[in-house]
mmCIF file of C-alpha atoms in Angstrom:
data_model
loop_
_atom_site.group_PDB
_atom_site.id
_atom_site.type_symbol
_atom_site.label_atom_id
_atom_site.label_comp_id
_atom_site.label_asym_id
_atom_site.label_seq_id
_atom_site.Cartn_x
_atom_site.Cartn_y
_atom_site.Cartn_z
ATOM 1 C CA UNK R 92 30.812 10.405 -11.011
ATOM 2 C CA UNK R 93 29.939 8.705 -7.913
ATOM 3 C CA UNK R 94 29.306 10.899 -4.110
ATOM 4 C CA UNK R 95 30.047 8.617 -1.484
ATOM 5 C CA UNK R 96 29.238 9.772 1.771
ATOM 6 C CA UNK R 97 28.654 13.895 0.566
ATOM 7 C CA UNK R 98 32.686 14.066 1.331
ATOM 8 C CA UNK R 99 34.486 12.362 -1.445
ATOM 9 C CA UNK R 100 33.271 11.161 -5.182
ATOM 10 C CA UNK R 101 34.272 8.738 -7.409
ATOM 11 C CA UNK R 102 35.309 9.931 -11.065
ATOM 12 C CA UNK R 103 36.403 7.433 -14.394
ATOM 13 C CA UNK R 104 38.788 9.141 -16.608
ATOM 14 C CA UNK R 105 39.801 8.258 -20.217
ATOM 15 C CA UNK R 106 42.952 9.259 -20.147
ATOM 16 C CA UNK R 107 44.863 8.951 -23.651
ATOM 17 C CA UNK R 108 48.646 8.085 -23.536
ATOM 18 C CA UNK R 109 51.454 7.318 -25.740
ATOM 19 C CA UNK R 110 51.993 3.281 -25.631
ATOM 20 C CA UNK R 111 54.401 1.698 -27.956
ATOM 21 C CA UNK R 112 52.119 -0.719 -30.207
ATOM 22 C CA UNK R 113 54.652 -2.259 -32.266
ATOM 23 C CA UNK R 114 52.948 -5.637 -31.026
ATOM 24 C CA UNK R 115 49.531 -4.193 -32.393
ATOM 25 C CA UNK R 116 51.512 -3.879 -35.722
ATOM 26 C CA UNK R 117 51.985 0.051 -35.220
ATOM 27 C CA UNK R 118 55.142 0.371 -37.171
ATOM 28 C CA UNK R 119 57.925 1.920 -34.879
ATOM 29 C CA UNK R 120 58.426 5.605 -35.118
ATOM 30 C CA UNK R 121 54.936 6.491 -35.545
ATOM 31 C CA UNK R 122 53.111 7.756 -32.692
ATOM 32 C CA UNK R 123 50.728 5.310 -31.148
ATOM 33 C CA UNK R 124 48.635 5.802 -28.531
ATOM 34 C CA UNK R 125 46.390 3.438 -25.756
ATOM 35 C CA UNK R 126 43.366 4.996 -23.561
ATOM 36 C CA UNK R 127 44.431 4.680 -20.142
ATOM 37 C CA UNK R 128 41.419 3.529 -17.761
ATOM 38 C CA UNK R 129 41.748 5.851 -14.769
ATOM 39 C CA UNK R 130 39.746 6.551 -11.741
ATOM 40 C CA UNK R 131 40.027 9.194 -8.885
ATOM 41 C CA UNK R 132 38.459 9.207 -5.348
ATOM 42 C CA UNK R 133 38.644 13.241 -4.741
ATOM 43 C CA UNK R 134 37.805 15.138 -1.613
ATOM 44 C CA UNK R 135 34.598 17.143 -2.800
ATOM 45 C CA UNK R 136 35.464 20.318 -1.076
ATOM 46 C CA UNK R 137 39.134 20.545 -1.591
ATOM 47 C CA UNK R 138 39.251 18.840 -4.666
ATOM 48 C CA UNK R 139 42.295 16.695 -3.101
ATOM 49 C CA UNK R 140 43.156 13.608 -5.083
ATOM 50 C CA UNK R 141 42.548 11.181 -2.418
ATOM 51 C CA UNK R 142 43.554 7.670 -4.616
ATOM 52 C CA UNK R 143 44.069 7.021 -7.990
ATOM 53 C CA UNK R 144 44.104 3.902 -9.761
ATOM 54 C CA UNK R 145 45.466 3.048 -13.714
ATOM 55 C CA UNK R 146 44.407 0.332 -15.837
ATOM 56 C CA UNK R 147 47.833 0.476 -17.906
ATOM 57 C CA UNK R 148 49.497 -0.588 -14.540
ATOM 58 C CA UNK R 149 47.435 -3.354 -14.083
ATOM 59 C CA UNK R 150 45.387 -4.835 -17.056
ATOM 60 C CA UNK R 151 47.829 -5.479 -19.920
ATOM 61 C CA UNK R 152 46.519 -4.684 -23.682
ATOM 62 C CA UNK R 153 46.095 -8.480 -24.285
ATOM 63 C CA UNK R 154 43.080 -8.682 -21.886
ATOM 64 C CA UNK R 155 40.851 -7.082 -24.303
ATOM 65 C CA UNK R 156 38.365 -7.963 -26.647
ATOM 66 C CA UNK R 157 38.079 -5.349 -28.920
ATOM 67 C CA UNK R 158 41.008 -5.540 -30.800
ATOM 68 C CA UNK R 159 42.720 -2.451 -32.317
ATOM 69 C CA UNK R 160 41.308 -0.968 -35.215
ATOM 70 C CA UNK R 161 38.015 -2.690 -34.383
ATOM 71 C CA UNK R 162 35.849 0.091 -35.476
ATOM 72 C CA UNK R 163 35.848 3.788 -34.876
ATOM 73 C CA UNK R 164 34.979 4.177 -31.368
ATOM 74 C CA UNK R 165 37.613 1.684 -30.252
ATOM 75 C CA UNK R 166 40.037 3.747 -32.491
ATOM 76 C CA UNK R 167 43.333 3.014 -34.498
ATOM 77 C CA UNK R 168 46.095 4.059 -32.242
ATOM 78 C CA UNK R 169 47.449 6.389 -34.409
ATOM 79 C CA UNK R 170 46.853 9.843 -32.425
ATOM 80 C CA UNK R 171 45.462 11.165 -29.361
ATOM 81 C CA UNK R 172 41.654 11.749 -31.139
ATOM 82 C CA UNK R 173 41.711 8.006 -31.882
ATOM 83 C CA UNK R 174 43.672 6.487 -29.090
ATOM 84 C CA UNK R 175 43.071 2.379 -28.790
ATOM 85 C CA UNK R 176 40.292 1.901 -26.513
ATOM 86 C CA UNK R 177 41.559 -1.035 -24.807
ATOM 87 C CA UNK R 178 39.663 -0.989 -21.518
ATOM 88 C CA UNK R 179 36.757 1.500 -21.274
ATOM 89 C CA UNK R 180 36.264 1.977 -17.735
ATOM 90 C CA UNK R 181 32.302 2.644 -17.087
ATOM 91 C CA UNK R 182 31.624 2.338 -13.184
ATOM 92 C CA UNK R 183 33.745 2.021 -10.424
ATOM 93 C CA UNK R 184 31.730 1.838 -6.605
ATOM 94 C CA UNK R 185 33.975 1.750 -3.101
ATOM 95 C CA UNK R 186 33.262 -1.039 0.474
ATOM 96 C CA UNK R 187 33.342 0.288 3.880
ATOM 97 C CA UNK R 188 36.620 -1.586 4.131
ATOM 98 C CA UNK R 189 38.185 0.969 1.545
ATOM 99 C CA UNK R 190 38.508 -1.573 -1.608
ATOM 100 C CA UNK R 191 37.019 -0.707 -4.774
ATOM 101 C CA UNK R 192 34.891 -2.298 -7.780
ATOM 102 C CA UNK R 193 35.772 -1.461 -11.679
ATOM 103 C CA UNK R 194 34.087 -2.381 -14.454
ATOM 104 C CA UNK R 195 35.618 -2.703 -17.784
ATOM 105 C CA UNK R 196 33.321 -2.815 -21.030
ATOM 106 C CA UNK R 197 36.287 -3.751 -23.539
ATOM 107 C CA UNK R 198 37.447 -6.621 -21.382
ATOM 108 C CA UNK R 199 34.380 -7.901 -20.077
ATOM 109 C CA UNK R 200 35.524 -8.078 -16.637
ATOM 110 C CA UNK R 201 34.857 -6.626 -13.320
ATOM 111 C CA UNK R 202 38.149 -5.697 -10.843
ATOM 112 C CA UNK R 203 37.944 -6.033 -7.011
ATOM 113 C CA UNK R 204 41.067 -3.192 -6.678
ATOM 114 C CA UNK R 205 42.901 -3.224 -3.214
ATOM 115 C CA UNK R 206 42.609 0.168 -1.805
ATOM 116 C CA UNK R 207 45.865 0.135 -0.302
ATOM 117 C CA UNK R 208 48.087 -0.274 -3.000
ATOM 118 C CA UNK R 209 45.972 -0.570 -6.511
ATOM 119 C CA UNK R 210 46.496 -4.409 -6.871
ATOM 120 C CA UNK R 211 43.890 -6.533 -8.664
ATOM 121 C CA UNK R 212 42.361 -8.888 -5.454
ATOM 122 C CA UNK R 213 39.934 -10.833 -7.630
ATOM 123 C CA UNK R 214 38.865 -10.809 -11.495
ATOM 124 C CA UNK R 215 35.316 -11.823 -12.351
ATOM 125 C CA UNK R 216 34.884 -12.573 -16.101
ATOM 126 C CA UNK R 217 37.281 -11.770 -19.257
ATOM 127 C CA UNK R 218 39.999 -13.940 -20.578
ATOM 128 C CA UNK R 219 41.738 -14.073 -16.475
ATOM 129 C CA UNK R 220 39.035 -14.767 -14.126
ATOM 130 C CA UNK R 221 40.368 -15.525 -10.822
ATOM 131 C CA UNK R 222 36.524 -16.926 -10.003
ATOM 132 C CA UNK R 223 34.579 -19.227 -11.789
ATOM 133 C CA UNK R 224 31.388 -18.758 -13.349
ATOM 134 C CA UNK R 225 28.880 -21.635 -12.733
ATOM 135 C CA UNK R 226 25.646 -21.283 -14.091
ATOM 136 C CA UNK R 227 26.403 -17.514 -16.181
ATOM 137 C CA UNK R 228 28.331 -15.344 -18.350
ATOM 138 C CA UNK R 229 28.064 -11.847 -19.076
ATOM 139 C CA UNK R 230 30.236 -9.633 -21.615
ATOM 140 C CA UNK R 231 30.809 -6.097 -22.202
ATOM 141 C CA UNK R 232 28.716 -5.021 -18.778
ATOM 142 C CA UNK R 233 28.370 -1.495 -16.870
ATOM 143 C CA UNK R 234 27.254 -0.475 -13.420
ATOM 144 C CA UNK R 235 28.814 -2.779 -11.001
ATOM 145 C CA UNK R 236 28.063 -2.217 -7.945
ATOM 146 C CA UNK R 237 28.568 -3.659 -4.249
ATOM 147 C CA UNK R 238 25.447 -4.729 -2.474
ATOM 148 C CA UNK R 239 26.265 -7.030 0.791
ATOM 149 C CA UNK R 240 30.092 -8.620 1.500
ATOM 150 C CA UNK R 241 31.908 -10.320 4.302
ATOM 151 C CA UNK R 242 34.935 -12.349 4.429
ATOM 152 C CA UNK R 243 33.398 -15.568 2.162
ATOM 153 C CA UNK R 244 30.810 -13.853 0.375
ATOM 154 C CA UNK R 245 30.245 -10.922 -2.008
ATOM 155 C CA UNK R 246 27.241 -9.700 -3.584
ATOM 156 C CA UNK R 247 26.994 -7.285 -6.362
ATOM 157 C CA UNK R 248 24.969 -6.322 -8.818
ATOM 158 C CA UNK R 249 25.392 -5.489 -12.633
ATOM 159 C CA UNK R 250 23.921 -4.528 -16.548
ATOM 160 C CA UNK R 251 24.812 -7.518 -18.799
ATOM 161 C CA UNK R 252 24.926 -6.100 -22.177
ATOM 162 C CA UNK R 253 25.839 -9.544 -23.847
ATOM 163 C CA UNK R 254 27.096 -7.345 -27.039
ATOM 164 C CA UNK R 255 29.133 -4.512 -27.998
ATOM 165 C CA UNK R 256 27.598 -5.101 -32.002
ATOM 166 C CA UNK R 257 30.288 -6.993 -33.075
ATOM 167 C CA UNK R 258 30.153 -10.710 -30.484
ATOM 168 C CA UNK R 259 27.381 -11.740 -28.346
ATOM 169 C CA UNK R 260 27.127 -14.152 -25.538
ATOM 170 C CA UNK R 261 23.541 -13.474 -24.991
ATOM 171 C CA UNK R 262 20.476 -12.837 -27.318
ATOM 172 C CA UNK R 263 19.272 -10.138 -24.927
ATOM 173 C CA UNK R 264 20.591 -7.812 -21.798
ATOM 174 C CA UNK R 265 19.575 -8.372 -18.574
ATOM 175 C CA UNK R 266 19.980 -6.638 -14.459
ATOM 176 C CA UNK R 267 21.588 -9.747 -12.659
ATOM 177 C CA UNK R 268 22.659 -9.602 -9.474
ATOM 178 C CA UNK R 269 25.751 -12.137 -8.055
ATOM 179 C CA UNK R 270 27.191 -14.015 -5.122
ATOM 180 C CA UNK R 271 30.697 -15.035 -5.141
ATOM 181 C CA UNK R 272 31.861 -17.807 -2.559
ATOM 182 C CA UNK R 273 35.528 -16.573 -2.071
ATOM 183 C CA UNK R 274 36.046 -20.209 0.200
ATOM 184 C CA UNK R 275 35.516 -21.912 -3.622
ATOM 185 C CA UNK R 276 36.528 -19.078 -6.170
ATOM 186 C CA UNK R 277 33.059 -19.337 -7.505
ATOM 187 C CA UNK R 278 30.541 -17.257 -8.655
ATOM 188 C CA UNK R 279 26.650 -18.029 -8.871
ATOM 189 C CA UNK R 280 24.105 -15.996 -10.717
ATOM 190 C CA UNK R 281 21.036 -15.381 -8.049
ATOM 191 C CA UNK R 282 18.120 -12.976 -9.991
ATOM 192 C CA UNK R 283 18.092 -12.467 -13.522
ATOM 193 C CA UNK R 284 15.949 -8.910 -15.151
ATOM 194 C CA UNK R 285 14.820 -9.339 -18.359
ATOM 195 C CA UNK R 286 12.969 -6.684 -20.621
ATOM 196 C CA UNK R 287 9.039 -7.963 -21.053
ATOM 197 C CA UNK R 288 8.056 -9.401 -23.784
ATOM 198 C CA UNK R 289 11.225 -10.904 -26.061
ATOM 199 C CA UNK R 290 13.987 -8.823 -24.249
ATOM 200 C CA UNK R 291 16.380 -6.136 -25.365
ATOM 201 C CA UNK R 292 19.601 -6.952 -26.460
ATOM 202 C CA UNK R 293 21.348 -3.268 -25.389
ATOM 203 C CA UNK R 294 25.066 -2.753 -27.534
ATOM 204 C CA UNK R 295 26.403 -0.146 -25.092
ATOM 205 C CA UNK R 296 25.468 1.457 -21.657
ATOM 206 C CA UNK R 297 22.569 0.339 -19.253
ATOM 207 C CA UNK R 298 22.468 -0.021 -15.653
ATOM 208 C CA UNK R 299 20.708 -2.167 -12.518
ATOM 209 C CA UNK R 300 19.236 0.097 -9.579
ATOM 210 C CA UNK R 301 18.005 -1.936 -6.654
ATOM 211 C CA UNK R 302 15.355 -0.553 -4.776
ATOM 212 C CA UNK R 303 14.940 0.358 -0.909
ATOM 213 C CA UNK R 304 12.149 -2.544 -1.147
ATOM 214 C CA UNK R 305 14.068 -4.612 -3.332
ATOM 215 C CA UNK R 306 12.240 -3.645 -6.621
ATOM 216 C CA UNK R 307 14.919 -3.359 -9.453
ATOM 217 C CA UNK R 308 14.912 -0.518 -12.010
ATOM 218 C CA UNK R 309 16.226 -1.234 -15.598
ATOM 219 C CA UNK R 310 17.951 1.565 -17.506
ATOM 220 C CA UNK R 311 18.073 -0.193 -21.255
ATOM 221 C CA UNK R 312 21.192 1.900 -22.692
ATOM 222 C CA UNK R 313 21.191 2.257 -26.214
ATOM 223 C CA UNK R 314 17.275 0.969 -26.294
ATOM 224 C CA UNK R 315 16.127 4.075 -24.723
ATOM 225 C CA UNK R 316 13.608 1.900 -22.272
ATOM 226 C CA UNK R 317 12.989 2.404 -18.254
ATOM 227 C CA UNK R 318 11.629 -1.148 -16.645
ATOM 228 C CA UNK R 319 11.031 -1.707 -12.967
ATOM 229 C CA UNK R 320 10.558 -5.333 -11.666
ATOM 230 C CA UNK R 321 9.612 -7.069 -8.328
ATOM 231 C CA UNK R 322 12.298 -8.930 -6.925
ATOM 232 C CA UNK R 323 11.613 -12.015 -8.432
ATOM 233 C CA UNK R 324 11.403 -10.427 -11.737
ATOM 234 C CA UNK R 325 8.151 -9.623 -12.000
ATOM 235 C CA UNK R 326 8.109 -6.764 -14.981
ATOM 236 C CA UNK R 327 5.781 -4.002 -13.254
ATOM 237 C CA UNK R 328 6.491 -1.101 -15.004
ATOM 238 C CA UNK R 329 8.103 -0.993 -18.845
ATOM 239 C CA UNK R 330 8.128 2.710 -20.959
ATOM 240 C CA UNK R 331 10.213 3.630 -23.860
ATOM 241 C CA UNK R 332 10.989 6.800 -25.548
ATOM 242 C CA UNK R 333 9.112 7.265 -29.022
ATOM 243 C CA UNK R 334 12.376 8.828 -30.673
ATOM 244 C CA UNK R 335 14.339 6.061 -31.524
ATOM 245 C CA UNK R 336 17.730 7.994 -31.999
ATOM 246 C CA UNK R 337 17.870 8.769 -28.482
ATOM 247 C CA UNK R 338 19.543 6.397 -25.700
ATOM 248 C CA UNK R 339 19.479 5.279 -22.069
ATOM 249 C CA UNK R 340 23.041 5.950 -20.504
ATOM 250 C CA UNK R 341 21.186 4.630 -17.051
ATOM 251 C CA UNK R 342 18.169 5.253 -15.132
ATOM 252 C CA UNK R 343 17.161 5.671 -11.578
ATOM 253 C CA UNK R 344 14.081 6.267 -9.820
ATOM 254 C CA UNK R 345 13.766 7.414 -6.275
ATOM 255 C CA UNK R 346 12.049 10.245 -4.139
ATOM 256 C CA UNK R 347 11.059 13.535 -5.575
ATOM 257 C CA UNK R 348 10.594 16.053 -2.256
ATOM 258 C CA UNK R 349 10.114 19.715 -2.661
ATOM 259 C CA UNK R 350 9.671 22.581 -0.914
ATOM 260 C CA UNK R 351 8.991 26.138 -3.194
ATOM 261 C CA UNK R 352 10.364 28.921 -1.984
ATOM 262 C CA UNK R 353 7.231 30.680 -2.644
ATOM 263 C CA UNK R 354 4.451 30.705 -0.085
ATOM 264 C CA UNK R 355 1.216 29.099 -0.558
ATOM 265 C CA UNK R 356 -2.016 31.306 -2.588
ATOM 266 C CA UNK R 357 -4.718 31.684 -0.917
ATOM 267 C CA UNK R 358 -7.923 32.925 -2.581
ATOM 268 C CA UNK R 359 -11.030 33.655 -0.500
ATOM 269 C CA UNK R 360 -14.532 34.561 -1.720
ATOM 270 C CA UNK R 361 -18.467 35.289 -0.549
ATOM 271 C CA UNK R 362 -21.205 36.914 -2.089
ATOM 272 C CA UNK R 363 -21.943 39.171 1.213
ATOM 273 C CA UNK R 364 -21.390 39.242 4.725
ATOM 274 C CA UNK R 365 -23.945 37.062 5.618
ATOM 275 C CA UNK R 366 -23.119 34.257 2.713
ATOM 276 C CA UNK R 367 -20.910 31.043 3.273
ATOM 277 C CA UNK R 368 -16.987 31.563 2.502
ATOM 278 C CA UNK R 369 -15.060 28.995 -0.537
ATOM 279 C CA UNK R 370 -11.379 29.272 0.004
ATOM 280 C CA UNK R 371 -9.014 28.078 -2.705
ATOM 281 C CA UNK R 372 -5.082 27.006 -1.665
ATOM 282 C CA UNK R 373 -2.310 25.577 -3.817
ATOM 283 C CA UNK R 374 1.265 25.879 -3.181
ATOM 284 C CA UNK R 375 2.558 25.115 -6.491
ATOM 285 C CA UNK R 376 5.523 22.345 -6.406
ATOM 286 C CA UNK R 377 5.064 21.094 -2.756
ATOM 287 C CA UNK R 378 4.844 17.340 -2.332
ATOM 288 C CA UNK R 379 5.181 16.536 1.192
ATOM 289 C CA UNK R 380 1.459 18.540 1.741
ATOM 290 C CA UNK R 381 -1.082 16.155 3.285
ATOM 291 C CA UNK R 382 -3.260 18.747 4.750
ATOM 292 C CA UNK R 383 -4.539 22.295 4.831
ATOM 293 C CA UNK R 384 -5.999 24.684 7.979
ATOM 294 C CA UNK R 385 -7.660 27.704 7.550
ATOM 295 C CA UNK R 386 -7.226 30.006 10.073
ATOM 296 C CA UNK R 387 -9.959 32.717 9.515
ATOM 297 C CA UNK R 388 -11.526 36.091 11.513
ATOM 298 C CA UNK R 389 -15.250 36.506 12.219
ATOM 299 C CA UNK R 390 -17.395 39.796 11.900
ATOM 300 C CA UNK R 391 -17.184 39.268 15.891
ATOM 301 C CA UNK R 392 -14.007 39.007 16.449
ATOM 302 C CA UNK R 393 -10.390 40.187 14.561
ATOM 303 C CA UNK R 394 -8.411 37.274 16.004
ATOM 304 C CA UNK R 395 -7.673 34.572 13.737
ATOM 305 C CA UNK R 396 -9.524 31.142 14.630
ATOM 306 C CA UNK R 397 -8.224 27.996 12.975
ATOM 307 C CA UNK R 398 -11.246 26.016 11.200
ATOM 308 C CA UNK R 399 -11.213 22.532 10.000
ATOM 309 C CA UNK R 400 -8.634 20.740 8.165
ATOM 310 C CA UNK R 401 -9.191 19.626 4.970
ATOM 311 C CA UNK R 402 -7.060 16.727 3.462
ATOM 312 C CA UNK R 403 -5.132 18.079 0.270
ATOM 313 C CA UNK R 404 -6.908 17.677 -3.194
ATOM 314 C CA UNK R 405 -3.988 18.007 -5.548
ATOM 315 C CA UNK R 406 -2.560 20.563 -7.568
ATOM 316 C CA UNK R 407 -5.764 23.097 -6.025
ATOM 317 C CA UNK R 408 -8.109 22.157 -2.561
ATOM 318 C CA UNK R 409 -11.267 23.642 -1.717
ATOM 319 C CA UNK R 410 -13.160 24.007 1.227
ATOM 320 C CA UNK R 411 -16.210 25.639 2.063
ATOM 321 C CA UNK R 412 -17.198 27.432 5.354
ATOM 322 C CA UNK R 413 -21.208 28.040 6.349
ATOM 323 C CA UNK R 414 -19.880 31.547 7.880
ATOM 324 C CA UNK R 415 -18.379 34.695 6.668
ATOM 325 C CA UNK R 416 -15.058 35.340 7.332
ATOM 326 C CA UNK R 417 -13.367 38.370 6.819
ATOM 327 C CA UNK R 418 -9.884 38.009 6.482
ATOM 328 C CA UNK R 419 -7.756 34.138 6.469
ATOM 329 C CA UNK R 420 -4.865 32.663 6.225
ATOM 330 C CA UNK R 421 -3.852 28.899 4.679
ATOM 331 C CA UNK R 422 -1.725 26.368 6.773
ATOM 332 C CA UNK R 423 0.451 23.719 4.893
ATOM 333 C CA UNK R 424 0.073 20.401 7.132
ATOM 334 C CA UNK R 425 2.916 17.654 6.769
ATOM 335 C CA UNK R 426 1.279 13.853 7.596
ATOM 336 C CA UNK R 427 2.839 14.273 10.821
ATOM 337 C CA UNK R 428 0.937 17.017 11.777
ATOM 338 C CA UNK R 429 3.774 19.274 11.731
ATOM 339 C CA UNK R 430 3.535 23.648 10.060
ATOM 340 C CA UNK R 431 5.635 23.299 6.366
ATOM 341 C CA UNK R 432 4.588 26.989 5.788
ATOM 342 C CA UNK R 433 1.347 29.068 5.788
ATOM 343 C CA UNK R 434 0.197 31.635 3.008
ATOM 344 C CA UNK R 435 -0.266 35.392 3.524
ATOM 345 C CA UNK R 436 -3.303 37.255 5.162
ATOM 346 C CA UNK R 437 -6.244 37.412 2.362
ATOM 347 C CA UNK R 438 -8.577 39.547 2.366
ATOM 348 C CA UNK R 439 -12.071 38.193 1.353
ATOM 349 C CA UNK R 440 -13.192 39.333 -2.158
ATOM 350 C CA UNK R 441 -17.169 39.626 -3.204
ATOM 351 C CA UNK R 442 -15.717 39.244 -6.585
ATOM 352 C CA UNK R 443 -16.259 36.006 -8.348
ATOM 353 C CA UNK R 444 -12.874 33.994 -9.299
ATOM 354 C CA UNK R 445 -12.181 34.612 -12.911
ATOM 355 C CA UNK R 446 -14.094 37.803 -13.103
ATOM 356 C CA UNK R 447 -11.344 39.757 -12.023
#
């Protein structure tokens, strides 16, 4: 599933279907059945089928490269459990002019669909591409995506598996990111993201995240490995999981921001009235905390005074006034300068911490 705009989302569907295969040597009168590619844009709150697109309608059977009766996963035809995986829709992404982009693992091609009627506008890759591919190939992809377009140009990003196990056209997977010149039907590959060291060739799943500053994440599918690279490729991060039965389906990085619903703790301590105060803060989970005030009373005076700010420490800051203070307070500091939340009213203890 894909959330456009927080209104609508994007959803694939592997819809199986009764398809005569007699072609596909299915003898007639058996029941045969064909996975039908589908993909829904639904209204999020209403739950309103908003479009709906089929790949039985539009890709015939003979597009595919994993024939019938392949292997298990592609299936035999021969009931609904193992309905003929023909097409294997993995991503599809939408334009601001309403069109849509499908990828297809089983026939290694990526669909520009019209958003006004379902028709194919362009094919890139498989055994019909509408565009040439100059200096590339890729096979048996996921995660297209759209990243600029106008009326000559479109740019869009991908995860080249270059294998599904049984064919390669690559010895390893890589992010690569595309420009197609619609005025030529022609389609060059512009950045290329390969795995460090002698690559990864992934069999099945993957993705390519690009960055707000243009740093690409890997997600290395069935090689359960995260990489992040500089634009030009540069690897700059590379981790793998240590059990190797587990797998990738895609990775993403971006902002963690929390805010606990629980109010900072605030511990406060001195030996006697006339001793210097520690105070100890942490507001367990916060990350947008740059700084903390202390807003503390005097044996002179019951109003609350704020004291100096102290730049956050981590997990736990300390700070350390020369004077007694009776009773305090912490406030959580954003880098602006702005209140995220303040703790309750402590009273000062003459108890050490972790003697009580």
């Amino acid at each position: 599933m894909r959330v456009l705009d927080g209104k609508t989302a994007l959803i694939t569907i592997y819809q199986p279907r009764p398809y005569n295969l007699e072609a596909y040597d299915v003898e007639p009168g058996n029941s045969s059945w064909v996975i039908d590619g589908v993909f829904q844009e639904v209204d999020i709150k209403t739950g309103e089928v908003l479009f709906e697109w089929s790949s039985l309608d539009h890709v015939p059977l003979s597009a595919t490269y994993t024939p019938l009766r392949l292997d298990g996963l592609v299936g035999d035809g021969l009931s609904n459990a193992s309905a003929w995986d023909y097409f294997h829709i993995n991503s599809v992404d939408k334009n601001p002019e309403g069109n849509y982009l499908v990828s297809s693992r089983h026939t290694s091609c990526i669909y520009k669909i019209s958003g006004m009627d379902g028709s194919i506008i362009w094919r890139l890759g498989g055994t019909q591409s509408t565009i040439q591919l100059t200096n590339f190939n890729f096979s048996f992809q996921h995660d297209a995506r759209f990243r600029e377009e106008n009326e000559t140009m479109t740019v869009l990003s991908l995860f080249d598996n270059a294998s599904d196990q049984h064919q390669n056209t690559s010895s390893t997977s890589s992010g690569m990111v595309i420009s197609i010149d619609h005025s030529t039907n022609s389609s060059t590959l512009i950045r290329q993201y390969h795995a460090p060291g002698d690559g990864l060739l992934s069999t099945s799943q993957g993705n390519t995240q690009i960055l707000p500053n243009k740093n690409v994440v890997i997600g290395w599918g069935s090689k359960p490995s995260i990489s992040e690279h500089t634009e030009n490729g540069t690897a700059i991060f590379f981790a793998t999981l240590t059990d190797t039965d587990s797998e990738n389906y895609r990775a993403y990085k971006s902002n963690w921001t929390a805010k606990p619903s629980d109010p900072p703790l605030l511990r406060t301590y001195s030996t006697s009235t006339k001793s210097a105060t520690t105070f100890w803060v942490s507001w367990n989970g916060a990350t947008d905390v740059d700084r903390w005030r202390i807003h503390a009373t005097t044996p002179a005076s019951d109003e609350f005074m704020p004291l100096d700010v102290v730049h956050s420490q981590g997990f736990q800051t300390k700070c350390v006034s020369t004077s007694y203070h009776s009773r305090a307070f912490a406030e959580a500091l954003a880098t602006d300068g702005s209140s995220l939340a303040n703790s309750s009213i402590v009273a000062t203890s003459s108890v050490s911490p972790g003697r009580d």
